mmCIF file of C-alpha atoms in Angstrom:
data_model
loop_
_atom_site.group_PDB
_atom_site.id
_atom_site.type_symbol
_atom_site.label_atom_id
_atom_site.label_comp_id
_atom_site.label_asym_id
_atom_site.label_seq_id
_atom_site.Cartn_x
_atom_site.Cartn_y
_atom_site.Cartn_z
ATOM 1 C CA MET S 1 0.000 0.000 0.000
ATOM 2 C CA GLY S 2 2.963 2.398 -0.221
ATOM 3 C CA ASN S 3 2.821 5.101 2.449
ATOM 4 C CA PHE S 4 -0.318 3.587 3.973
ATOM 5 C CA LEU S 5 -0.803 0.787 6.495
ATOM 6 C CA ASP S 6 -3.214 -2.132 6.167
ATOM 7 C CA THR S 7 -4.850 -1.078 9.440
ATOM 8 C CA PRO S 8 -4.660 2.298 11.169
ATOM 9 C CA ILE S 9 -2.626 2.905 14.309
ATOM 10 C CA THR S 10 -5.230 4.376 16.628
ATOM 11 C CA ASP S 11 -3.116 4.810 19.762
ATOM 12 C CA LYS S 12 -3.223 8.446 20.829
ATOM 13 C CA GLU S 13 -0.407 10.514 22.261
ATOM 14 C CA THR S 14 -1.928 13.082 24.616
ATOM 15 C CA ASP S 15 -0.357 15.919 26.576
ATOM 16 C CA VAL S 16 -1.782 18.622 28.834
ATOM 17 C CA GLY S 17 -0.243 21.608 30.551
ATOM 18 C CA GLU S 18 -1.049 24.808 32.370
ATOM 19 C CA CYS S 19 0.761 27.925 33.486
ATOM 20 C CA SER S 20 -0.122 30.176 36.404
ATOM 21 C CA THR S 21 1.788 33.109 34.862
ATOM 22 C CA THR S 22 -0.158 33.196 31.586
ATOM 23 C CA LYS S 23 -3.312 31.667 33.110
ATOM 24 C CA LEU S 24 -3.514 29.330 30.127
ATOM 25 C CA SER S 25 -4.019 25.616 29.889
ATOM 26 C CA TYR S 26 -3.856 23.399 26.822
ATOM 27 C CA GLY S 27 -4.407 19.870 25.660
ATOM 28 C CA THR S 28 -3.069 18.054 22.612
ATOM 29 C CA SER S 29 -3.817 14.662 21.161
ATOM 30 C CA ALA S 30 -2.269 13.051 18.092
ATOM 31 C CA MET S 31 -2.942 9.820 16.237
ATOM 32 C CA GLN S 32 -0.911 8.320 13.386
ATOM 33 C CA GLY S 33 -3.855 6.730 11.587
ATOM 34 C CA TRP S 34 -3.311 5.039 8.217
ATOM 35 C CA ARG S 35 0.091 6.591 7.451
ATOM 36 C CA ALA S 36 3.242 4.455 7.579
ATOM 37 C CA GLN S 37 4.810 7.047 9.908
ATOM 38 C CA MET S 38 3.556 9.946 11.964
ATOM 39 C CA GLU S 39 4.079 12.951 9.694
ATOM 40 C CA ASP S 40 2.568 15.603 11.964
ATOM 41 C CA ASP S 41 3.927 17.455 14.979
ATOM 42 C CA HIS S 42 3.039 20.302 17.298
ATOM 43 C CA LEU S 43 4.541 22.711 19.786
ATOM 44 C CA SER S 44 3.138 24.070 23.018
ATOM 45 C CA MET S 45 5.048 26.800 24.839
ATOM 46 C CA LEU S 46 3.099 28.275 27.715
ATOM 47 C CA LYS S 47 5.763 30.949 28.209
ATOM 48 C CA PHE S 48 9.148 32.016 26.926
ATOM 49 C CA PRO S 49 11.934 32.403 29.508
ATOM 50 C CA GLU S 50 12.537 35.975 28.284
ATOM 51 C CA ALA S 51 8.822 36.719 27.843
ATOM 52 C CA PRO S 52 6.782 34.961 30.528
ATOM 53 C CA ASP S 53 3.547 36.650 29.446
ATOM 54 C CA ILE S 54 3.671 35.268 25.874
ATOM 55 C CA SER S 55 2.661 31.757 24.746
ATOM 56 C CA LEU S 56 3.213 30.023 21.402
ATOM 57 C CA PHE S 57 1.290 27.059 20.017
ATOM 58 C CA GLY S 58 1.598 25.378 16.629
ATOM 59 C CA VAL S 59 0.352 22.405 14.627
ATOM 60 C CA PHE S 60 2.438 21.191 11.694
ATOM 61 C CA ASP S 61 0.732 18.935 9.145
ATOM 62 C CA GLY S 62 3.484 16.972 7.451
ATOM 63 C CA HIS S 63 3.177 15.967 3.802
ATOM 64 C CA GLY S 64 5.232 13.273 2.102
ATOM 65 C CA GLY S 65 7.296 12.539 5.211
ATOM 66 C CA ASP S 66 8.013 13.799 8.690
ATOM 67 C CA LEU S 67 11.311 15.703 8.477
ATOM 68 C CA VAL S 68 9.902 19.197 7.895
ATOM 69 C CA ALA S 69 7.061 18.978 10.424
ATOM 70 C CA HIS S 70 9.361 17.627 13.143
ATOM 71 C CA HIS S 71 12.105 20.147 12.381
ATOM 72 C CA VAL S 72 9.718 23.108 12.488
ATOM 73 C CA ALA S 73 8.065 21.965 15.731
ATOM 74 C CA ARG S 74 11.468 21.628 17.370
ATOM 75 C CA GLU S 75 13.241 24.695 15.943
ATOM 76 C CA PHE S 76 10.546 27.317 15.309
ATOM 77 C CA PRO S 77 10.653 28.827 18.821
ATOM 78 C CA ARG S 78 14.383 29.551 18.405
ATOM 79 C CA HIS S 79 13.774 31.273 15.073
ATOM 80 C CA PHE S 80 10.882 33.248 16.552
ATOM 81 C CA GLN S 81 13.020 34.404 19.495
ATOM 82 C CA GLN S 82 15.830 35.475 17.156
ATOM 83 C CA THR S 83 13.672 37.955 15.233
ATOM 84 C CA LYS S 84 14.265 41.641 15.860
ATOM 85 C CA GLU S 85 10.594 41.955 16.804
ATOM 86 C CA PHE S 86 10.607 39.370 19.606
ATOM 87 C CA PRO S 87 12.138 41.635 22.298
ATOM 88 C CA THR S 88 9.477 44.277 21.534
ATOM 89 C CA LEU S 89 6.565 41.910 22.204
ATOM 90 C CA THR S 90 6.744 42.219 25.997
ATOM 91 C CA GLY S 91 5.645 45.227 27.962
ATOM 92 C CA ASN S 92 3.885 47.727 25.724
ATOM 93 C CA PRO S 93 0.734 46.199 24.176
ATOM 94 C CA ALA S 94 0.566 48.904 21.474
ATOM 95 C CA ASP S 95 1.058 47.448 18.000
ATOM 96 C CA PHE S 96 1.459 43.913 19.427
ATOM 97 C CA GLU S 97 -0.464 42.460 16.487
ATOM 98 C CA ALA S 98 1.734 44.146 13.864
ATOM 99 C CA ARG S 99 4.961 43.222 15.677
ATOM 100 C CA ALA S 100 3.807 39.609 16.148
ATOM 101 C CA LYS S 101 2.896 39.374 12.463
ATOM 102 C CA ALA S 102 6.345 40.639 11.464
ATOM 103 C CA ALA S 103 7.984 38.169 13.875
ATOM 104 C CA PHE S 104 5.989 35.300 12.360
ATOM 105 C CA GLU S 105 6.919 36.346 8.812
ATOM 106 C CA ASP S 106 10.627 36.720 9.631
ATOM 107 C CA SER S 107 10.839 33.431 11.538
ATOM 108 C CA VAL S 108 8.975 31.440 8.866
ATOM 109 C CA MET S 109 11.349 32.734 6.192
ATOM 110 C CA SER S 110 14.353 32.075 8.439
ATOM 111 C CA ILE S 111 13.437 28.471 9.215
ATOM 112 C CA ASP S 112 12.619 27.864 5.544
ATOM 113 C CA GLN S 113 16.124 29.010 4.623
ATOM 114 C CA GLU S 114 17.607 26.784 7.338
ATOM 115 C CA MET S 115 15.704 23.732 6.095
ATOM 116 C CA ARG S 116 16.860 24.295 2.515
ATOM 117 C CA GLN S 117 20.399 23.747 3.818
ATOM 118 C CA LEU S 118 19.652 20.476 5.625
ATOM 119 C CA GLN S 119 21.673 17.676 4.044
ATOM 120 C CA GLU S 120 18.586 15.515 3.427
ATOM 121 C CA VAL S 121 16.793 18.359 1.668
ATOM 122 C CA GLU S 122 19.796 19.683 -0.245
ATOM 123 C CA SER S 123 20.574 16.206 -1.627
ATOM 124 C CA GLY S 124 16.936 15.625 -2.631
ATOM 125 C CA GLN S 125 16.704 12.582 -0.325
ATOM 126 C CA ASP S 126 13.851 14.209 1.616
ATOM 127 C CA GLN S 127 11.084 16.009 -0.237
ATOM 128 C CA SER S 128 8.629 16.326 2.607
ATOM 129 C CA GLY S 129 6.810 19.500 3.476
ATOM 130 C CA SER S 130 4.387 20.816 6.031
ATOM 131 C CA THR S 131 1.561 23.236 6.449
ATOM 132 C CA SER S 132 1.298 25.076 9.740
ATOM 133 C CA VAL S 133 -1.052 26.987 11.934
ATOM 134 C CA MET S 134 0.475 28.867 14.860
ATOM 135 C CA VAL S 135 -0.978 31.064 17.567
ATOM 136 C CA LEU S 136 0.831 33.625 19.681
ATOM 137 C CA VAL S 137 -1.045 34.548 22.837
ATOM 138 C CA GLY S 138 -0.034 37.819 24.442
ATOM 139 C CA PRO S 139 -1.391 39.649 27.448
ATOM 140 C CA SER S 140 -4.026 41.465 25.385
ATOM 141 C CA CYS S 141 -4.057 39.886 21.931
ATOM 142 C CA VAL S 142 -4.130 36.551 20.098
ATOM 143 C CA VAL S 143 -2.345 36.459 16.741
ATOM 144 C CA CYS S 144 -2.739 33.510 14.387
ATOM 145 C CA ALA S 145 -0.440 32.696 11.461
ATOM 146 C CA ASN S 146 -0.625 29.922 8.907
ATOM 147 C CA THR S 147 1.289 28.489 5.974
ATOM 148 C CA GLY S 148 -0.342 26.341 3.337
ATOM 149 C CA ASP S 149 -3.939 25.282 3.779
ATOM 150 C CA SER S 150 -3.985 24.866 7.568
ATOM 151 C CA ARG S 151 -6.417 27.138 9.400
ATOM 152 C CA ALA S 152 -7.551 27.797 12.966
ATOM 153 C CA VAL S 153 -10.973 28.714 14.269
ATOM 154 C CA MET S 154 -11.434 30.447 17.579
ATOM 155 C CA SER S 155 -14.684 29.683 19.349
ATOM 156 C CA ARG S 156 -16.413 30.840 22.476
ATOM 157 C CA ASP S 157 -19.143 28.670 23.954
ATOM 158 C CA GLY S 158 -19.144 26.539 20.793
ATOM 159 C CA VAL S 159 -19.624 29.484 18.411
ATOM 160 C CA ALA S 160 -16.960 30.668 15.963
ATOM 161 C CA VAL S 161 -15.622 34.122 16.804
ATOM 162 C CA ALA S 162 -14.640 36.522 14.029
ATOM 163 C CA ASN S 163 -11.744 38.958 14.455
ATOM 164 C CA GLU S 164 -12.634 40.894 17.549
ATOM 165 C CA PRO S 165 -10.665 42.701 20.216
ATOM 166 C CA TRP S 166 -9.768 40.509 23.149
ATOM 167 C CA SER S 167 -10.197 41.849 26.675
ATOM 168 C CA GLY S 168 -7.010 40.185 27.878
ATOM 169 C CA GLU S 169 -8.962 38.186 30.436
ATOM 170 C CA PRO S 170 -9.029 34.429 29.857
ATOM 171 C CA GLN S 171 -12.476 33.230 28.792
ATOM 172 C CA ARG S 172 -13.692 30.111 30.552
#
């Protein structure tokens, strides 16, 4: 069957976490399914050491292999922290959305350049890819970024929420 199994692997890998600083909690669950290998990955950072009021979450949907999705999940936070915008995200909430957007754009381009230089990619041995959806949660704003066809939907009480200002208070 090529890249597919005869029967799906339905075991789930689940993780939960919470942070008293950001007042956030999260849960993740992943299942391999019919694929010969798990091609997807995710990241959950409830706070950055240098920015304890900022959280970063991401889901990376691997295509044609797992190298890119795993690499991005592991290395994206470093690229994000190395942007010139990252130090400006703490403190002053003014223009947080614009600065976060610029940080996402710079870090996505930076990690793309890094991956092009990986031996497996450069030699053509690995031709995998990944879509992504990432969310940066700040003290007063949530900024979502995506690559490819991955999307996120924010909901409140089971109803999708369009772009709207966030009060900065966690909604339960």
